Short mmCIF file of C-alpha atoms in Angstrom, two decimals:
data_model
loop_
_atom_site.label_atom_id
_atom_site.label_comp_id
_atom_site.label_asym_id
_atom_site.label_seq_id
_atom_site.Cartn_x
_atom_site.Cartn_y
_atom_site.Cartn_z
CA MET A 229 -0.38 -0.33 -0.35
CA THR A 230 2.41 2.43 0.63
CA SER A 231 3.91 1.35 -2.69
CA LEU A 232 0.82 2.13 -4.02
CA LEU A 233 0.91 6.34 -2.22
CA ALA A 234 3.76 6.45 -3.18
CA ALA A 235 3.72 6.21 -7.14
CA ILE A 236 0.42 7.84 -7.08
CA HIS A 237 2.07 10.68 -5.52
CA SER A 238 4.92 11.06 -7.17
CA GLU A 239 2.71 10.71 -11.02
CA PHE A 240 0.90 13.79 -9.55
CA LEU A 241 4.10 15.53 -9.22
CA LYS A 242 4.59 14.68 -12.32
CA VAL A 243 2.51 15.96 -14.33
CA PHE A 244 1.67 19.00 -12.69
CA THR A 245 5.78 20.70 -12.30
CA THR A 246 5.31 20.27 -16.68
CA ARG A 247 3.40 22.90 -18.31
CA VAL A 248 1.86 20.42 -20.18
CA TRP A 249 -1.52 20.60 -17.97
CA TRP A 250 -1.80 23.54 -17.82
CA GLY A 251 -1.54 23.94 -21.18
CA LEU A 252 -4.06 21.63 -22.37
CA ALA A 253 -6.33 23.26 -19.69
CA LEU A 254 -6.43 26.60 -21.13
CA ILE A 255 -7.20 25.82 -24.55
CA LEU A 256 -9.66 23.06 -23.68
CA PHE A 257 -11.67 25.93 -22.19
CA VAL A 258 -10.87 28.41 -24.75
CA TYR A 259 -12.11 25.16 -27.53
CA VAL A 260 -15.25 24.60 -24.93
CA GLY A 261 -16.22 28.05 -24.09
CA PHE A 262 -16.54 28.80 -27.47
CA ALA A 263 -18.49 26.55 -28.72
CA ALA A 264 -21.53 26.37 -26.11
CA ALA A 265 -21.79 29.45 -26.11
CA GLY A 266 -21.61 29.74 -30.11
CA ALA A 267 -24.29 27.17 -30.42
CA ALA A 268 -26.49 28.11 -27.52
CA LEU A 269 -26.65 32.36 -29.61
CA LEU A 270 -27.13 29.83 -32.28
CA PHE A 271 -29.83 28.41 -31.53
CA ALA A 272 -31.47 30.96 -29.46
CA ASN A 273 -31.95 32.54 -32.54
CA ILE A 274 -33.60 30.24 -34.65
CA PRO A 275 -37.04 30.84 -32.95
CA GLY A 276 -37.14 33.99 -34.18
CA ALA A 277 -35.49 34.02 -37.98
CA ALA A 278 -37.97 30.24 -38.72
CA GLU A 279 -41.49 31.55 -36.76
CA SER A 280 -43.11 31.72 -39.81
CA SER A 281 -41.85 28.32 -40.99
CA GLY A 282 -44.23 26.23 -38.93
CA ALA A 283 -44.31 24.10 -35.30
CA GLY A 284 -41.57 21.62 -36.15
CA ALA A 285 -38.64 23.99 -36.88
CA GLN A 286 -39.32 26.21 -33.40
CA ALA A 287 -39.49 21.90 -32.05
CA THR A 288 -36.09 21.98 -33.25
CA SER A 289 -34.62 24.79 -32.52
CA GLU A 290 -36.23 24.14 -29.07
CA MET A 291 -34.60 20.39 -28.51
CA LEU A 292 -31.16 22.24 -30.30
CA THR A 293 -31.87 24.87 -27.41
CA GLN A 294 -31.77 22.20 -24.01
CA PRO A 295 -29.36 23.01 -21.69
CA GLY A 296 -27.97 19.64 -21.12
CA LEU A 297 -27.26 19.67 -24.97
CA ILE A 298 -25.09 23.04 -24.50
CA TYR A 299 -23.26 21.70 -21.54
CA GLY A 300 -22.22 17.70 -23.10
CA PHE A 301 -20.02 19.73 -25.36
CA ALA A 302 -17.26 19.88 -22.40
CA THR A 303 -17.45 15.74 -23.16
CA SER A 304 -17.96 15.54 -26.51
CA ILE A 305 -15.91 17.33 -28.18
CA GLY A 306 -13.87 18.03 -25.13
CA TYR A 307 -13.33 13.75 -23.83
CA VAL A 308 -9.81 14.04 -26.01
CA PHE A 309 -7.91 16.86 -24.21
CA PRO A 310 -7.40 14.31 -21.00
CA VAL A 311 -7.25 11.35 -22.63
CA LEU A 312 -4.13 13.67 -24.47
CA LEU A 313 -2.74 13.93 -21.14
CA GLY A 314 -3.14 10.10 -19.71
CA ALA A 315 -1.26 9.36 -22.99
CA LEU A 316 1.73 12.22 -23.10
CA ALA A 317 2.08 11.17 -19.90
CA THR A 318 2.70 7.63 -20.01
CA THR A 319 4.11 7.83 -22.84
CA GLY A 320 6.78 10.78 -22.50
CA GLU A 321 7.92 8.09 -20.18
CA PHE A 322 9.81 6.71 -22.94
CA ARG A 323 10.98 9.14 -24.79
CA HIS A 324 13.24 10.72 -21.62
CA GLN A 325 13.40 7.97 -19.84
CA SER A 326 12.19 8.82 -17.15
CA LEU A 327 10.89 5.31 -16.59
CA THR A 328 14.76 4.06 -15.31
CA PRO A 329 14.60 6.21 -12.21
CA THR A 330 11.18 5.45 -11.83
CA PHE A 331 11.17 1.52 -11.64
CA LEU A 332 14.47 1.58 -9.27
CA ALA A 333 12.71 4.28 -7.50
CA ASN A 334 9.82 2.06 -7.11
CA PRO A 335 10.14 -1.92 -8.28
CA ASN A 336 7.21 -2.31 -9.03
CA ARG A 337 6.25 -1.85 -11.48
CA GLY A 338 2.74 -2.77 -11.23
CA HIS A 339 2.15 -0.08 -8.70
CA VAL A 340 3.35 2.50 -10.82
CA LEU A 341 1.10 1.48 -13.06
CA VAL A 342 -1.23 1.71 -11.24
CA GLY A 343 -0.59 5.13 -9.22
CA LYS A 344 -0.71 6.98 -12.80
CA VAL A 345 -3.89 4.91 -14.15
CA LEU A 346 -5.20 6.49 -10.61
CA ALA A 347 -2.94 10.15 -10.99
CA LEU A 348 -4.53 10.79 -14.31
CA THR A 349 -8.00 9.92 -13.45
CA GLY A 350 -7.63 12.64 -10.99
CA VAL A 351 -6.57 15.09 -13.63
CA GLY A 352 -8.82 14.16 -16.04
CA ALA A 353 -11.87 15.04 -13.02
CA LEU A 354 -9.92 18.64 -12.44
CA TYR A 355 -10.65 18.91 -17.20
CA GLY A 356 -13.83 17.40 -16.95
CA VAL A 357 -14.25 21.07 -14.22
CA ILE A 358 -12.98 22.65 -16.48
CA ALA A 359 -14.55 21.76 -19.13
CA LEU A 360 -18.33 22.05 -17.27
CA THR A 361 -16.85 25.53 -16.14
CA ALA A 362 -17.12 26.70 -19.89
CA SER A 363 -19.53 25.59 -20.69
CA VAL A 364 -22.41 25.61 -18.20
CA GLY A 365 -20.86 29.26 -17.48
CA LEU A 366 -20.02 30.70 -20.95
CA GLY A 367 -23.20 28.15 -22.70
CA GLY A 368 -25.36 29.27 -20.18
CA GLY A 369 -24.85 32.61 -19.73
CA ALA A 370 -25.60 32.78 -23.91
CA LEU A 371 -28.53 30.52 -22.64
CA ALA A 372 -30.09 32.84 -20.36
CA ILE A 373 -28.83 35.91 -22.52
CA SER A 374 -31.62 35.14 -25.61
CA GLY A 375 -33.55 34.41 -22.99
CA VAL A 376 -34.08 30.40 -22.28
CA ASP A 377 -33.62 29.00 -19.05
CA PRO A 378 -30.39 27.54 -18.88
CA MET A 379 -31.65 24.92 -15.83
CA LEU A 380 -29.13 25.01 -13.44
CA THR A 381 -31.73 24.36 -9.75
CA ASP A 382 -32.71 21.54 -11.78
CA SER A 383 -31.49 18.51 -10.22
CA ASP A 384 -30.76 16.73 -13.83
CA THR A 385 -28.33 20.00 -14.77
CA TRP A 386 -26.22 18.68 -12.13
CA ALA A 387 -26.63 14.75 -12.18
CA LEU A 388 -25.21 16.03 -16.03
CA ILE A 389 -23.23 17.08 -14.81
CA GLY A 390 -21.65 15.16 -12.25
CA ARG A 391 -21.42 12.38 -15.00
CA ALA A 392 -19.75 14.79 -16.93
CA VAL A 393 -16.65 15.31 -14.38
CA LEU A 394 -16.53 10.61 -14.34
CA ALA A 395 -16.83 10.45 -18.36
CA MET A 396 -13.78 12.74 -18.49
CA ALA A 397 -11.95 11.17 -15.79
CA LEU A 398 -12.58 7.90 -17.76
CA TRP A 399 -10.66 9.61 -20.58
CA GLY A 400 -7.50 10.64 -18.55
CA ALA A 401 -7.08 6.83 -17.50
CA ILE A 402 -8.02 5.86 -21.43
CA GLY A 403 -5.21 8.26 -22.08
CA VAL A 404 -2.64 5.70 -19.61
CA GLY A 405 -2.90 2.89 -21.34
CA LEU A 406 -2.79 3.78 -24.46
CA GLY A 407 0.14 5.26 -23.96
CA ALA A 408 1.43 1.79 -22.46
CA VAL A 409 0.24 0.57 -25.70
CA LEU A 410 1.76 2.60 -28.33
CA PRO A 411 5.34 4.13 -26.11
CA SER A 412 5.43 6.36 -29.26
CA GLN A 413 4.41 9.60 -28.32
CA VAL A 414 4.13 10.94 -31.76
CA GLY A 415 2.21 7.86 -32.60
CA ALA A 416 0.04 7.98 -29.67
CA ILE A 417 -0.92 11.49 -30.65
CA ILE A 418 -1.53 10.48 -34.37
CA VAL A 419 -4.45 8.09 -33.58
CA VAL A 420 -5.44 9.66 -30.51
CA LEU A 421 -5.86 12.91 -33.43
CA ALA A 422 -7.20 10.47 -35.74
CA PHE A 423 -9.87 8.20 -34.18
CA THR A 424 -11.59 11.38 -32.48
CA GLN A 425 -11.76 13.38 -35.12
CA PHE A 426 -12.06 11.79 -37.78
CA VAL A 427 -12.71 8.20 -37.49
CA GLU A 428 -15.31 7.62 -34.73
CA PRO A 429 -17.60 10.40 -35.60
CA LEU A 430 -17.75 8.88 -39.38
CA LEU A 431 -17.77 5.19 -37.28
CA ARG A 432 -20.77 6.54 -35.66
CA LEU A 433 -22.39 8.43 -37.98
CA ALA A 434 -22.24 5.44 -40.80
CA SER A 435 -23.55 2.38 -37.77
CA SER A 436 -26.59 4.34 -37.74
CA PHE A 437 -27.34 3.15 -41.11
CA SER A 438 -28.85 -0.47 -40.00
CA GLU A 439 -29.83 -1.97 -36.27
CA VAL A 440 -26.86 -4.82 -36.93
CA THR A 441 -24.28 -1.95 -37.13
CA ALA A 442 -25.91 0.38 -34.07
CA SER A 443 -26.10 -2.89 -31.70
CA ILE A 444 -21.68 -2.23 -32.70
CA GLY A 445 -21.67 1.25 -32.41
CA ARG A 446 -22.83 1.90 -29.57
CA PHE A 447 -20.01 0.53 -27.97
CA LEU A 448 -17.45 2.34 -29.52
CA PRO A 449 -15.83 4.87 -27.07
CA GLY A 450 -17.88 8.18 -28.32
CA ALA A 451 -21.63 6.82 -28.04
CA ALA A 452 -20.74 5.86 -24.46
CA THR A 453 -19.71 8.30 -23.63
CA ASP A 454 -23.35 10.12 -24.25
CA ALA A 455 -24.62 7.11 -22.76
CA LEU A 456 -22.76 8.30 -19.50
CA VAL A 457 -23.15 11.87 -19.49
CA GLY A 458 -26.82 12.85 -21.96
CA PRO A 459 -28.08 13.24 -25.73
CA SER A 460 -25.08 15.47 -27.60
CA PHE A 461 -25.10 16.86 -31.47
CA TYR A 462 -22.73 13.55 -33.10
CA SER A 463 -25.76 11.46 -30.84
CA MET A 464 -28.34 12.97 -32.45
CA MET A 465 -26.51 13.64 -35.75
CA SER A 466 -26.62 9.75 -36.08
CA ALA A 467 -29.84 8.99 -34.41
CA GLN A 468 -28.87 6.11 -33.16
CA GLN A 469 -31.53 3.95 -31.41
CA ASP A 470 -31.39 1.88 -27.83
CA ALA A 471 -27.99 3.68 -26.59
CA LEU A 472 -26.72 2.29 -23.45
CA THR A 473 -28.45 3.89 -20.52
CA TRP A 474 -25.88 5.96 -18.49
CA TRP A 475 -24.15 3.35 -16.15
CA GLN A 476 -23.59 1.11 -18.88
CA GLY A 477 -21.48 3.46 -20.62
CA GLY A 478 -19.91 4.01 -17.75
CA LEU A 479 -18.89 0.63 -17.54
CA VAL A 480 -18.25 -0.07 -21.07
CA LEU A 481 -15.71 3.48 -20.16
CA LEU A 482 -14.01 1.54 -17.70
CA GLY A 483 -13.72 -1.88 -19.09
CA ILE A 484 -12.48 -0.62 -22.50
CA GLY A 485 -9.51 1.62 -19.11
CA VAL A 486 -8.74 -1.53 -18.24
CA VAL A 487 -8.44 -3.45 -21.22
CA VAL A 488 -5.67 -1.08 -22.52
CA ALA A 489 -3.97 -0.56 -19.20
CA LEU A 490 -3.69 -3.99 -18.93
CA ILE A 491 -2.40 -4.97 -22.77
CA GLY A 492 -0.10 -2.14 -21.90
CA TYR A 493 1.32 -3.53 -18.79
CA ALA A 494 1.63 -6.90 -20.81
CA THR A 495 3.68 -5.50 -23.78
CA THR A 496 5.20 -2.67 -22.52
CA TRP A 497 5.47 -1.89 -19.35
CA ARG A 498 6.98 -5.05 -18.61
CA ARG A 499 10.40 -4.78 -21.26
CA ASP A 500 13.59 -4.06 -20.03
CA VAL A 501 13.93 -0.08 -20.58
CA THR A 502 17.45 0.05 -19.60
#
């Protein structure tokens, strides 16, 4: 237990003594805040511009300005940041050969990996708070300015916020496992960005074309995140039926994190790093 606690403390120090974490956090806040506020302002002004289009346009506008969709930008576009930080925290150890002194100080490699996973889970939760500060603060403010109730006194809104923090925490853990599987820092960055920004959105869209592919597509990481947190613009575009429940989505993300961490431990983590 002492070895594990020491590993967790060490991993927190490694993260917070570098500039990467706050650089990504700053970009995360600006990115999510701009997207949430922009979407809120855009869709809140649809009703006045589409009054002559009938009840259908009005209903569509009301759906698009639901606070949950706006606040969900924190995870629907922000989840790439904790997974990227987790991957960088792990691949950086291989790149700078800092694993050697780490393993000399703590020979239990399993504790070192678990400590890194738990530490980056905590940092992922912190990223969740930062992203939600942007989406709820700026997006909710834009809704209020536009005359839409931001629903900040609604218990469902706060439940969504809590689940969003949990999702971001799990993505931080997934990033650590991915970095252990792909120790090349450049390779890990390319895989994270390519999959989250291009591959999975296309797969989610394609999976909605039939019931068979839809039943598989709901287990994709992004779809599981939407199931855990709540509907996003991605899930609306894919029109996926029979989505997972929130706890099932959380279990899928947890399972992905555990599997990639075990694969990383069984392969690169146990190799001779000297």
